[in-house]
Amino acid sequence: MLTLAGRSFVVAGGAGGVGEGVVRALLRAGARVIVPSRERARLDALRALLGRDADGLHTVEADVGDFSSCARLRDEALRAHGTIAGAVSAIGGWWQGARLTRVSSEDWERVLRNNLHAPWVFARTFLEPLHATEGATYTLLSGTAALEPVVDAGPSSIAGAATLMMARALAAEAKGTHLRVNTLVLGPVRTRNTRGPGMPEWLTADEVGAYVAHLVSDQGRMVSGAVVHMVDRPAPVRP
Ligand SMILES: NC(=O)c1ccc[n+]([C@@H]2O[C@H](COP(=O)([O-])OP(=O)(O)OC[C@H]3O[C@@H](n4cnc5c(N)ncnc54)[C@H](OP(=O)(O)O)[C@@H]3O)[C@@H](O)[C@H]2O)c1
């Protein structure tokens, strides 16, 4: 049986749509989960959504895209939990709005800040304590736009591609150590923020969470340096 009892994980972006599924799955496996957000109200909303699963949730008002705030989060997590068994980077968000030649510099800078700079600050802050912890994991969530350009969403694809390469570089740098760095490349995910029903083949945030919980557990210990594509749920067999 999958258990993460006694282990503590930091989920950056845990107050977001996909992050919620990751946080729920880790909590249900018995982990303690530290979730930062820039907004207290988002953390309170997450706690309410989790209901009885929220035992073991530790929320911290922090900005993982800011070096000093992210360092305070790390220090608080280490003080409260002793060691951190894993960090999950579910940071960023989708932007689609204009051809690359018409993107404003404000939109360009915001998308790169949210989808590239913040994941880098988070990785830079948490990789060191993770390297010091036996069996630790670092898991980054990315999207298929990192691989395939989407019209009018150029900055999202560019930031996603750079962040995917960052994760691969981190995995290369961790090779030969005990730290397992893995990346999930996700297709569209149905979250609480999805407008409408989505498509039947889309994964749900809880399904992504279940896979993350498996990957960071002892059951996933043979997987290291992987880029796992989770694009569509397979269609059911037709009679
Ligand atoms: N939703 C999908 O269909 C989908 C598909 C493929 C891949 N993904 C990937 O899944 C991850 C999460 O996506 P999502 O849909 O869950 O997004 P979301 O609901 O918008 O949540 C994004 C989270 O990222 C954090 N964040 C964004 N910009 C930040 C910044 N500049 N500094 C610090 N924190 C920042 C937010 O933190 P605060 O709480 O502080 O605001 C928020 O919790 C992303 O990496 C995305 O590429 C999502």
PDB file of C-alpha atoms and ligand atoms in Angstrom:
ATOM      1  CA  MET A   1       0.000   0.000   0.000  1.00  0.00           C
ATOM      2  CA  LEU A   2       1.188   3.493  -0.858  1.00  0.00           C
ATOM      3  CA  THR A   3       2.087   5.419   2.271  1.00  0.00           C
ATOM      4  CA  LEU A   4       3.851   8.706   2.789  1.00  0.00           C
ATOM      5  CA  ALA A   5       3.272   8.761   6.542  1.00  0.00           C
ATOM      6  CA  GLY A   6       5.882  10.739   8.429  1.00  0.00           C
ATOM      7  CA  ARG A   7       7.105  12.596   5.338  1.00  0.00           C
ATOM      8  CA  SER A   8       6.702  16.287   4.569  1.00  0.00           C
ATOM      9  CA  PHE A   9       6.292  17.772   1.105  1.00  0.00           C
ATOM     10  CA  VAL A  10       6.169  21.343  -0.146  1.00  0.00           C
ATOM     11  CA  VAL A  11       3.745  21.890  -3.022  1.00  0.00           C
ATOM     12  CA  ALA A  12       4.352  25.261  -4.685  1.00  0.00           C
ATOM     13  CA  GLY A  13       1.195  26.177  -6.573  1.00  0.00           C
ATOM     14  CA  GLY A  14      -0.740  23.897  -4.218  1.00  0.00           C
ATOM     15  CA  ALA A  15      -3.510  26.480  -3.935  1.00  0.00           C
ATOM     16  CA  GLY A  16      -4.007  26.313  -7.724  1.00  0.00           C
ATOM     17  CA  GLY A  17      -6.207  23.991  -9.761  1.00  0.00           C
ATOM     18  CA  VAL A  18      -3.756  21.165 -10.518  1.00  0.00           C
ATOM     19  CA  GLY A  19      -1.923  21.697  -7.228  1.00  0.00           C
ATOM     20  CA  GLU A  20      -5.126  20.990  -5.298  1.00  0.00           C
ATOM     21  CA  GLY A  21      -5.177  17.414  -6.669  1.00  0.00           C
ATOM     22  CA  VAL A  22      -1.520  16.916  -5.767  1.00  0.00           C
ATOM     23  CA  VAL A  23      -2.037  18.226  -2.234  1.00  0.00           C
ATOM     24  CA  ARG A  24      -5.109  16.024  -1.692  1.00  0.00           C
ATOM     25  CA  ALA A  25      -3.334  12.876  -2.922  1.00  0.00           C
ATOM     26  CA  LEU A  26      -0.272  13.471  -0.734  1.00  0.00           C
ATOM     27  CA  LEU A  27      -2.437  14.150   2.322  1.00  0.00           C
ATOM     28  CA  ARG A  28      -4.529  11.040   1.681  1.00  0.00           C
ATOM     29  CA  ALA A  29      -1.309   9.006   1.559  1.00  0.00           C
ATOM     30  CA  GLY A  30      -0.553  10.271   5.067  1.00  0.00           C
ATOM     31  CA  ALA A  31       2.000  12.994   4.267  1.00  0.00           C
ATOM     32  CA  ARG A  32       2.266  16.414   5.847  1.00  0.00           C
ATOM     33  CA  VAL A  33       1.945  19.010   3.101  1.00  0.00           C
ATOM     34  CA  ILE A  34       3.205  22.575   3.199  1.00  0.00           C
ATOM     35  CA  VAL A  35       1.433  24.859   0.740  1.00  0.00           C
ATOM     36  CA  PRO A  36       2.494  28.451   0.088  1.00  0.00           C
ATOM     37  CA  SER A  37       0.382  31.094  -1.570  1.00  0.00           C
ATOM     38  CA  ARG A  38       0.712  34.828  -2.040  1.00  0.00           C
ATOM     39  CA  GLU A  39      -2.889  35.157  -0.856  1.00  0.00           C
ATOM     40  CA  ARG A  40      -4.184  33.978   2.499  1.00  0.00           C
ATOM     41  CA  ALA A  41      -7.705  33.723   1.032  1.00  0.00           C
ATOM     42  CA  ARG A  42      -6.512  31.106  -1.495  1.00  0.00           C
ATOM     43  CA  LEU A  43      -5.045  29.019   1.319  1.00  0.00           C
ATOM     44  CA  ASP A  44      -8.259  29.255   3.331  1.00  0.00           C
ATOM     45  CA  ALA A  45     -10.238  28.228   0.237  1.00  0.00           C
ATOM     46  CA  LEU A  46      -7.926  25.237  -0.281  1.00  0.00           C
ATOM     47  CA  ARG A  47      -8.408  24.130   3.325  1.00  0.00           C
ATOM     48  CA  ALA A  48     -12.180  24.328   2.885  1.00  0.00           C
ATOM     49  CA  LEU A  49     -12.026  22.333  -0.379  1.00  0.00           C
ATOM     50  CA  LEU A  50      -9.946  19.619   1.262  1.00  0.00           C
ATOM     51  CA  GLY A  51     -12.382  19.235   4.149  1.00  0.00           C
ATOM     52  CA  ARG A  52     -11.472  16.279   6.331  1.00  0.00           C
ATOM     53  CA  ASP A  53      -8.366  15.588   4.213  1.00  0.00           C
ATOM     54  CA  ALA A  54      -6.879  18.852   5.509  1.00  0.00           C
ATOM     55  CA  ASP A  55      -5.339  17.220   8.599  1.00  0.00           C
ATOM     56  CA  GLY A  56      -1.626  17.479   7.924  1.00  0.00           C
ATOM     57  CA  LEU A  57      -1.960  20.619   5.792  1.00  0.00           C
ATOM     58  CA  HIS A  58       0.389  23.463   6.749  1.00  0.00           C
ATOM     59  CA  THR A  59      -0.310  26.689   4.894  1.00  0.00           C
ATOM     60  CA  VAL A  60       2.168  29.562   4.645  1.00  0.00           C
ATOM     61  CA  GLU A  61       1.585  32.973   3.133  1.00  0.00           C
ATOM     62  CA  ALA A  62       4.629  33.258   0.872  1.00  0.00           C
ATOM     63  CA  ASP A  63       5.666  34.158  -2.660  1.00  0.00           C
ATOM     64  CA  VAL A  64       7.731  31.340  -4.189  1.00  0.00           C
ATOM     65  CA  GLY A  65       8.758  33.685  -7.007  1.00  0.00           C
ATOM     66  CA  ASP A  66      10.584  35.997  -4.593  1.00  0.00           C
ATOM     67  CA  PHE A  67      13.956  34.906  -3.196  1.00  0.00           C
ATOM     68  CA  SER A  68      13.608  36.221   0.337  1.00  0.00           C
ATOM     69  CA  SER A  69       9.982  35.120   0.731  1.00  0.00           C
ATOM     70  CA  CYS A  70      10.771  31.660  -0.671  1.00  0.00           C
ATOM     71  CA  ALA A  71      13.760  31.338   1.690  1.00  0.00           C
ATOM     72  CA  ARG A  72      11.506  32.209   4.645  1.00  0.00           C
ATOM     73  CA  LEU A  73       9.103  29.473   3.486  1.00  0.00           C
ATOM     74  CA  ARG A  74      11.972  26.950   3.331  1.00  0.00           C
ATOM     75  CA  ASP A  75      13.214  27.931   6.786  1.00  0.00           C
ATOM     76  CA  GLU A  76       9.723  27.703   8.288  1.00  0.00           C
ATOM     77  CA  ALA A  77       9.141  24.300   6.650  1.00  0.00           C
ATOM     78  CA  LEU A  78      12.443  22.967   7.980  1.00  0.00           C
ATOM     79  CA  ARG A  79      11.823  24.409  11.459  1.00  0.00           C
ATOM     80  CA  ALA A  80       8.325  22.928  11.650  1.00  0.00           C
ATOM     81  CA  HIS A  81       8.965  19.570   9.981  1.00  0.00           C
ATOM     82  CA  GLY A  82      12.671  18.842  10.439  1.00  0.00           C
ATOM     83  CA  THR A  83      13.285  17.528   6.931  1.00  0.00           C
ATOM     84  CA  ILE A  84      11.525  17.917   3.603  1.00  0.00           C
ATOM     85  CA  ALA A  85      11.073  14.650   1.694  1.00  0.00           C
ATOM     86  CA  GLY A  86      10.033  16.295  -1.532  1.00  0.00           C
ATOM     87  CA  ALA A  87       9.048  19.432  -3.380  1.00  0.00           C
ATOM     88  CA  VAL A  88       6.482  19.671  -6.145  1.00  0.00           C
ATOM     89  CA  SER A  89       6.522  22.631  -8.516  1.00  0.00           C
ATOM     90  CA  ALA A  90       2.987  23.243  -9.833  1.00  0.00           C
ATOM     91  CA  ILE A  91       3.647  26.903 -10.521  1.00  0.00           C
ATOM     92  CA  GLY A  92       2.449  28.998 -13.409  1.00  0.00           C
ATOM     93  CA  GLY A  93      -0.611  29.373 -15.506  1.00  0.00           C
ATOM     94  CA  TRP A  94      -1.911  29.532 -19.017  1.00  0.00           C
ATOM     95  CA  TRP A  95      -1.865  32.706 -21.081  1.00  0.00           C
ATOM     96  CA  GLN A  96      -3.182  33.015 -24.632  1.00  0.00           C
ATOM     97  CA  GLY A  97      -3.970  36.378 -26.110  1.00  0.00           C
ATOM     98  CA  ALA A  98      -1.974  37.569 -29.107  1.00  0.00           C
ATOM     99  CA  ARG A  99       0.480  36.776 -31.870  1.00  0.00           C
ATOM    100  CA  LEU A 100       4.081  36.966 -30.671  1.00  0.00           C
ATOM    101  CA  THR A 101       4.599  40.099 -32.753  1.00  0.00           C
ATOM    102  CA  ARG A 102       1.756  41.799 -30.859  1.00  0.00           C
ATOM    103  CA  VAL A 103       2.381  40.597 -27.300  1.00  0.00           C
ATOM    104  CA  SER A 104       2.854  43.555 -24.965  1.00  0.00           C
ATOM    105  CA  SER A 105       6.052  43.699 -22.951  1.00  0.00           C
ATOM    106  CA  GLU A 106       3.921  43.625 -19.767  1.00  0.00           C
ATOM    107  CA  ASP A 107       2.268  40.318 -20.792  1.00  0.00           C
ATOM    108  CA  TRP A 108       5.619  38.894 -21.927  1.00  0.00           C
ATOM    109  CA  GLU A 109       7.296  39.738 -18.625  1.00  0.00           C
ATOM    110  CA  ARG A 110       4.368  38.466 -16.518  1.00  0.00           C
ATOM    111  CA  VAL A 111       4.159  35.104 -18.333  1.00  0.00           C
ATOM    112  CA  LEU A 112       7.919  34.577 -18.053  1.00  0.00           C
ATOM    113  CA  ARG A 113       7.878  35.630 -14.393  1.00  0.00           C
ATOM    114  CA  ASN A 114       5.034  33.216 -13.537  1.00  0.00           C
ATOM    115  CA  ASN A 115       6.112  30.260 -15.673  1.00  0.00           C
ATOM    116  CA  LEU A 116       9.911  30.450 -15.708  1.00  0.00           C
ATOM    117  CA  HIS A 117      11.312  32.793 -13.085  1.00  0.00           C
ATOM    118  CA  ALA A 118       9.110  31.576 -10.193  1.00  0.00           C
ATOM    119  CA  PRO A 119       9.802  27.845 -10.871  1.00  0.00           C
ATOM    120  CA  TRP A 120      13.531  28.656 -10.972  1.00  0.00           C
ATOM    121  CA  VAL A 121      13.449  30.590  -7.675  1.00  0.00           C
ATOM    122  CA  PHE A 122      11.551  27.702  -6.063  1.00  0.00           C
ATOM    123  CA  ALA A 123      14.013  25.104  -7.417  1.00  0.00           C
ATOM    124  CA  ARG A 124      17.036  27.188  -6.426  1.00  0.00           C
ATOM    125  CA  THR A 125      15.721  27.572  -2.874  1.00  0.00           C
ATOM    126  CA  PHE A 126      14.597  23.995  -2.219  1.00  0.00           C
ATOM    127  CA  LEU A 127      17.137  21.865  -4.114  1.00  0.00           C
ATOM    128  CA  GLU A 128      19.817  22.355  -1.452  1.00  0.00           C
ATOM    129  CA  PRO A 129      17.822  20.973   1.509  1.00  0.00           C
ATOM    130  CA  LEU A 130      16.497  18.211  -0.750  1.00  0.00           C
ATOM    131  CA  HIS A 131      20.042  17.183  -1.680  1.00  0.00           C
ATOM    132  CA  ALA A 132      20.695  16.801   2.051  1.00  0.00           C
ATOM    133  CA  THR A 133      17.754  14.410   2.555  1.00  0.00           C
ATOM    134  CA  GLU A 134      18.042  10.703   1.836  1.00  0.00           C
ATOM    135  CA  GLY A 135      15.491   9.568  -0.774  1.00  0.00           C
ATOM    136  CA  ALA A 136      14.214  13.068  -1.552  1.00  0.00           C
ATOM    137  CA  THR A 137      12.277  13.957  -4.711  1.00  0.00           C
ATOM    138  CA  TYR A 138      11.773  17.048  -6.829  1.00  0.00           C
ATOM    139  CA  THR A 139       8.837  16.905  -9.241  1.00  0.00           C
ATOM    140  CA  LEU A 140       7.968  19.589 -11.755  1.00  0.00           C
ATOM    141  CA  LEU A 141       4.666  19.899 -13.597  1.00  0.00           C
ATOM    142  CA  SER A 142       4.806  21.172 -17.149  1.00  0.00           C
ATOM    143  CA  GLY A 143       2.384  21.234 -20.080  1.00  0.00           C
ATOM    144  CA  THR A 144       2.367  20.080 -23.696  1.00  0.00           C
ATOM    145  CA  ALA A 145       2.642  23.706 -24.820  1.00  0.00           C
ATOM    146  CA  ALA A 146       6.299  23.324 -23.772  1.00  0.00           C
ATOM    147  CA  LEU A 147       6.673  20.904 -26.689  1.00  0.00           C
ATOM    148  CA  GLU A 148       4.241  22.195 -29.302  1.00  0.00           C
ATOM    149  CA  PRO A 149       3.613  25.858 -30.148  1.00  0.00           C
ATOM    150  CA  VAL A 150       0.072  27.087 -29.672  1.00  0.00           C
ATOM    151  CA  VAL A 151      -1.081  30.019 -31.780  1.00  0.00           C
ATOM    152  CA  ASP A 152      -1.524  33.195 -29.724  1.00  0.00           C
ATOM    153  CA  ALA A 153       0.100  31.519 -26.702  1.00  0.00           C
ATOM    154  CA  GLY A 154       3.759  31.958 -27.733  1.00  0.00           C
ATOM    155  CA  PRO A 155       4.982  33.269 -24.353  1.00  0.00           C
ATOM    156  CA  SER A 156       3.359  30.292 -22.556  1.00  0.00           C
ATOM    157  CA  SER A 157       5.139  27.854 -24.906  1.00  0.00           C
ATOM    158  CA  ILE A 158       8.470  29.684 -24.697  1.00  0.00           C
ATOM    159  CA  ALA A 159       8.415  29.839 -20.887  1.00  0.00           C
ATOM    160  CA  GLY A 160       7.193  26.216 -20.720  1.00  0.00           C
ATOM    161  CA  ALA A 161       9.975  24.981 -23.014  1.00  0.00           C
ATOM    162  CA  ALA A 162      12.597  26.824 -20.968  1.00  0.00           C
ATOM    163  CA  THR A 163      11.204  25.465 -17.699  1.00  0.00           C
ATOM    164  CA  LEU A 164      11.155  21.936 -19.097  1.00  0.00           C
ATOM    165  CA  MET A 165      14.829  22.325 -20.012  1.00  0.00           C
ATOM    166  CA  MET A 166      15.504  23.701 -16.529  1.00  0.00           C
ATOM    167  CA  ALA A 167      13.981  20.549 -15.043  1.00  0.00           C
ATOM    168  CA  ARG A 168      16.069  18.366 -17.352  1.00  0.00           C
ATOM    169  CA  ALA A 169      19.198  20.313 -16.389  1.00  0.00           C
ATOM    170  CA  LEU A 170      18.353  19.850 -12.699  1.00  0.00           C
ATOM    171  CA  ALA A 171      17.907  16.118 -13.347  1.00  0.00           C
ATOM    172  CA  ALA A 172      21.275  15.963 -15.116  1.00  0.00           C
ATOM    173  CA  GLU A 173      22.905  17.779 -12.197  1.00  0.00           C
ATOM    174  CA  ALA A 174      21.287  15.354  -9.719  1.00  0.00           C
ATOM    175  CA  LYS A 175      22.425  12.255 -11.614  1.00  0.00           C
ATOM    176  CA  GLY A 176      24.459   9.974  -9.379  1.00  0.00           C
ATOM    177  CA  THR A 177      23.002  11.488  -6.210  1.00  0.00           C
ATOM    178  CA  HIS A 178      20.072  10.113  -4.228  1.00  0.00           C
ATOM    179  CA  LEU A 179      17.783  12.997  -5.315  1.00  0.00           C
ATOM    180  CA  ARG A 180      15.135  11.988  -7.874  1.00  0.00           C
ATOM    181  CA  VAL A 181      14.176  14.816 -10.224  1.00  0.00           C
ATOM    182  CA  ASN A 182      11.200  14.028 -12.471  1.00  0.00           C
ATOM    183  CA  THR A 183       8.952  16.043 -14.766  1.00  0.00           C
ATOM    184  CA  LEU A 184       5.368  15.437 -15.827  1.00  0.00           C
ATOM    185  CA  VAL A 185       4.295  16.912 -19.154  1.00  0.00           C
ATOM    186  CA  LEU A 186       0.528  17.276 -18.893  1.00  0.00           C
ATOM    187  CA  GLY A 187      -2.148  17.726 -21.510  1.00  0.00           C
ATOM    188  CA  PRO A 188      -5.206  19.745 -20.484  1.00  0.00           C
ATOM    189  CA  VAL A 189      -6.235  18.959 -16.917  1.00  0.00           C
ATOM    190  CA  ARG A 190      -9.766  19.249 -15.545  1.00  0.00           C
ATOM    191  CA  THR A 191      -9.546  21.321 -12.379  1.00  0.00           C
ATOM    192  CA  ARG A 192     -12.002  23.299 -10.261  1.00  0.00           C
ATOM    193  CA  ASN A 193     -11.173  26.267 -12.506  1.00  0.00           C
ATOM    194  CA  THR A 194     -12.046  24.522 -15.793  1.00  0.00           C
ATOM    195  CA  ARG A 195     -14.934  26.232 -17.543  1.00  0.00           C
ATOM    196  CA  GLY A 196     -17.485  23.665 -18.647  1.00  0.00           C
ATOM    197  CA  PRO A 197     -17.066  19.888 -18.520  1.00  0.00           C
ATOM    198  CA  GLY A 198     -13.830  19.727 -20.532  1.00  0.00           C
ATOM    199  CA  MET A 199     -13.214  16.638 -22.656  1.00  0.00           C
ATOM    200  CA  PRO A 200     -13.682  13.044 -21.456  1.00  0.00           C
ATOM    201  CA  GLU A 201     -10.049  12.177 -22.189  1.00  0.00           C
ATOM    202  CA  TRP A 202      -8.648  15.020 -20.077  1.00  0.00           C
ATOM    203  CA  LEU A 203      -6.998  13.910 -16.869  1.00  0.00           C
ATOM    204  CA  THR A 204      -8.336  15.332 -13.644  1.00  0.00           C
ATOM    205  CA  ALA A 205      -6.271  17.141 -11.022  1.00  0.00           C
ATOM    206  CA  ASP A 206      -6.888  14.193  -8.672  1.00  0.00           C
ATOM    207  CA  GLU A 207      -5.525  11.750 -11.267  1.00  0.00           C
ATOM    208  CA  VAL A 208      -2.387  13.865 -11.677  1.00  0.00           C
ATOM    209  CA  GLY A 209      -2.127  13.974  -7.876  1.00  0.00           C
ATOM    210  CA  ALA A 210      -2.450  10.201  -7.590  1.00  0.00           C
ATOM    211  CA  TYR A 211       0.420   9.743 -10.028  1.00  0.00           C
ATOM    212  CA  VAL A 212       2.594  12.276  -8.198  1.00  0.00           C
ATOM    213  CA  ALA A 213       1.946  10.477  -4.887  1.00  0.00           C
ATOM    214  CA  HIS A 214       3.014   7.183  -6.488  1.00  0.00           C
ATOM    215  CA  LEU A 215       6.117   8.752  -8.065  1.00  0.00           C
ATOM    216  CA  VAL A 216       7.391  10.346  -4.846  1.00  0.00           C
ATOM    217  CA  SER A 217       6.698   7.229  -2.770  1.00  0.00           C
ATOM    218  CA  ASP A 218       8.988   4.219  -2.384  1.00  0.00           C
ATOM    219  CA  GLN A 219       6.958   2.595  -5.186  1.00  0.00           C
ATOM    220  CA  GLY A 220       8.409   5.173  -7.584  1.00  0.00           C
ATOM    221  CA  ARG A 221      12.007   4.811  -6.418  1.00  0.00           C
ATOM    222  CA  MET A 222      13.216   3.365  -9.764  1.00  0.00           C
ATOM    223  CA  VAL A 223      12.098   6.495 -11.648  1.00  0.00           C
ATOM    224  CA  SER A 224      14.678   9.261 -11.753  1.00  0.00           C
ATOM    225  CA  GLY A 225      15.466  11.896 -14.365  1.00  0.00           C
ATOM    226  CA  ALA A 226      12.275  11.007 -16.230  1.00  0.00           C
ATOM    227  CA  VAL A 227      10.041  13.191 -18.369  1.00  0.00           C
ATOM    228  CA  VAL A 228       6.655  11.471 -18.162  1.00  0.00           C
ATOM    229  CA  HIS A 229       4.022  12.413 -20.731  1.00  0.00           C
ATOM    230  CA  MET A 230       0.490  12.339 -19.323  1.00  0.00           C
ATOM    231  CA  VAL A 231      -1.576  13.645 -22.149  1.00  0.00           C
ATOM    232  CA  ASP A 232      -4.860  11.753 -22.484  1.00  0.00           C
ATOM    233  CA  ARG A 233      -6.682   9.159 -20.471  1.00  0.00           C
ATOM    234  CA  PRO A 234      -6.908   6.074 -22.742  1.00  0.00           C
ATOM    235  CA  ALA A 235     -10.365   5.634 -24.270  1.00  0.00           C
ATOM    236  CA  PRO A 236     -12.494   2.812 -22.843  1.00  0.00           C
ATOM    237  CA  VAL A 237     -12.621  -0.389 -24.879  1.00  0.00           C
ATOM    238  CA  ARG A 238     -15.704  -0.337 -27.138  1.00  0.00           C
ATOM    239  CA  PRO A 239     -17.851  -3.479 -27.085  1.00  0.00           C
TER     240      PRO A 239
HETATM  241  N1  LIG B   1      -4.584  23.370 -15.838  1.00  0.00           N
HETATM  242  C1  LIG B   1      -4.170  22.704 -16.902  1.00  0.00           C
HETATM  243  O1  LIG B   1      -4.957  22.309 -17.774  1.00  0.00           O
HETATM  244  C2  LIG B   1      -2.698  22.381 -17.071  1.00  0.00           C
HETATM  245  C3  LIG B   1      -2.298  21.652 -18.193  1.00  0.00           C
HETATM  246  C4  LIG B   1      -0.968  21.341 -18.359  1.00  0.00           C
HETATM  247  C5  LIG B   1      -0.033  21.739 -17.420  1.00  0.00           C
HETATM  248  N2  LIG B   1      -0.442  22.460 -16.338  1.00  0.00           N
HETATM  249  C6  LIG B   1       0.610  22.885 -15.390  1.00  0.00           C
HETATM  250  O2  LIG B   1       0.170  22.761 -14.044  1.00  0.00           O
HETATM  251  C7  LIG B   1       0.743  23.811 -13.269  1.00  0.00           C
HETATM  252  C8  LIG B   1      -0.357  24.535 -12.488  1.00  0.00           C
HETATM  253  O3  LIG B   1      -1.343  24.992 -13.362  1.00  0.00           O
HETATM  254  P1  LIG B   1      -2.804  25.375 -12.825  1.00  0.00           P
HETATM  255  O4  LIG B   1      -3.743  25.214 -13.932  1.00  0.00           O
HETATM  256  O5  LIG B   1      -3.037  24.666 -11.545  1.00  0.00           O
HETATM  257  O6  LIG B   1      -2.611  26.932 -12.547  1.00  0.00           O
HETATM  258  P2  LIG B   1      -3.322  27.867 -11.442  1.00  0.00           P
HETATM  259  O7  LIG B   1      -4.618  27.295 -10.965  1.00  0.00           O
HETATM  260  O8  LIG B   1      -3.328  29.229 -12.022  1.00  0.00           O
HETATM  261  O9  LIG B   1      -2.295  27.836 -10.227  1.00  0.00           O
HETATM  262  C9  LIG B   1      -1.018  28.287 -10.446  1.00  0.00           C
HETATM  263  C10 LIG B   1      -0.254  28.416  -9.153  1.00  0.00           C
HETATM  264  O10 LIG B   1       1.018  28.972  -9.470  1.00  0.00           O
HETATM  265  C11 LIG B   1       1.349  29.978  -8.556  1.00  0.00           C
HETATM  266  N3  LIG B   1       2.024  31.097  -9.247  1.00  0.00           N
HETATM  267  C12 LIG B   1       1.755  31.580 -10.477  1.00  0.00           C
HETATM  268  N4  LIG B   1       2.581  32.618 -10.738  1.00  0.00           N
HETATM  269  C13 LIG B   1       3.352  32.784  -9.654  1.00  0.00           C
HETATM  270  C14 LIG B   1       4.378  33.714  -9.323  1.00  0.00           C
HETATM  271  N5  LIG B   1       4.791  34.686 -10.175  1.00  0.00           N
HETATM  272  N6  LIG B   1       4.963  33.622  -8.146  1.00  0.00           N
HETATM  273  C15 LIG B   1       4.560  32.665  -7.269  1.00  0.00           C
HETATM  274  N7  LIG B   1       3.580  31.768  -7.518  1.00  0.00           N
HETATM  275  C16 LIG B   1       2.988  31.819  -8.700  1.00  0.00           C
HETATM  276  C17 LIG B   1       0.043  30.478  -7.960  1.00  0.00           C
HETATM  277  O11 LIG B   1       0.354  30.776  -6.631  1.00  0.00           O
HETATM  278  P3  LIG B   1      -0.531  31.734  -5.678  1.00  0.00           P
HETATM  279  O12 LIG B   1      -1.381  30.787  -4.905  1.00  0.00           O
HETATM  280  O13 LIG B   1       0.516  32.409  -4.869  1.00  0.00           O
HETATM  281  O14 LIG B   1      -1.322  32.645  -6.563  1.00  0.00           O
HETATM  282  C18 LIG B   1      -0.912  29.318  -8.148  1.00  0.00           C
HETATM  283  O15 LIG B   1      -1.122  28.612  -6.945  1.00  0.00           O
HETATM  284  C19 LIG B   1       1.495  24.726 -14.229  1.00  0.00           C
HETATM  285  O16 LIG B   1       2.854  24.378 -14.183  1.00  0.00           O
HETATM  286  C20 LIG B   1       0.917  24.354 -15.587  1.00  0.00           C
HETATM  287  O17 LIG B   1       1.879  24.502 -16.625  1.00  0.00           O
HETATM  288  C21 LIG B   1      -1.740  22.795 -16.139  1.00  0.00           C
END
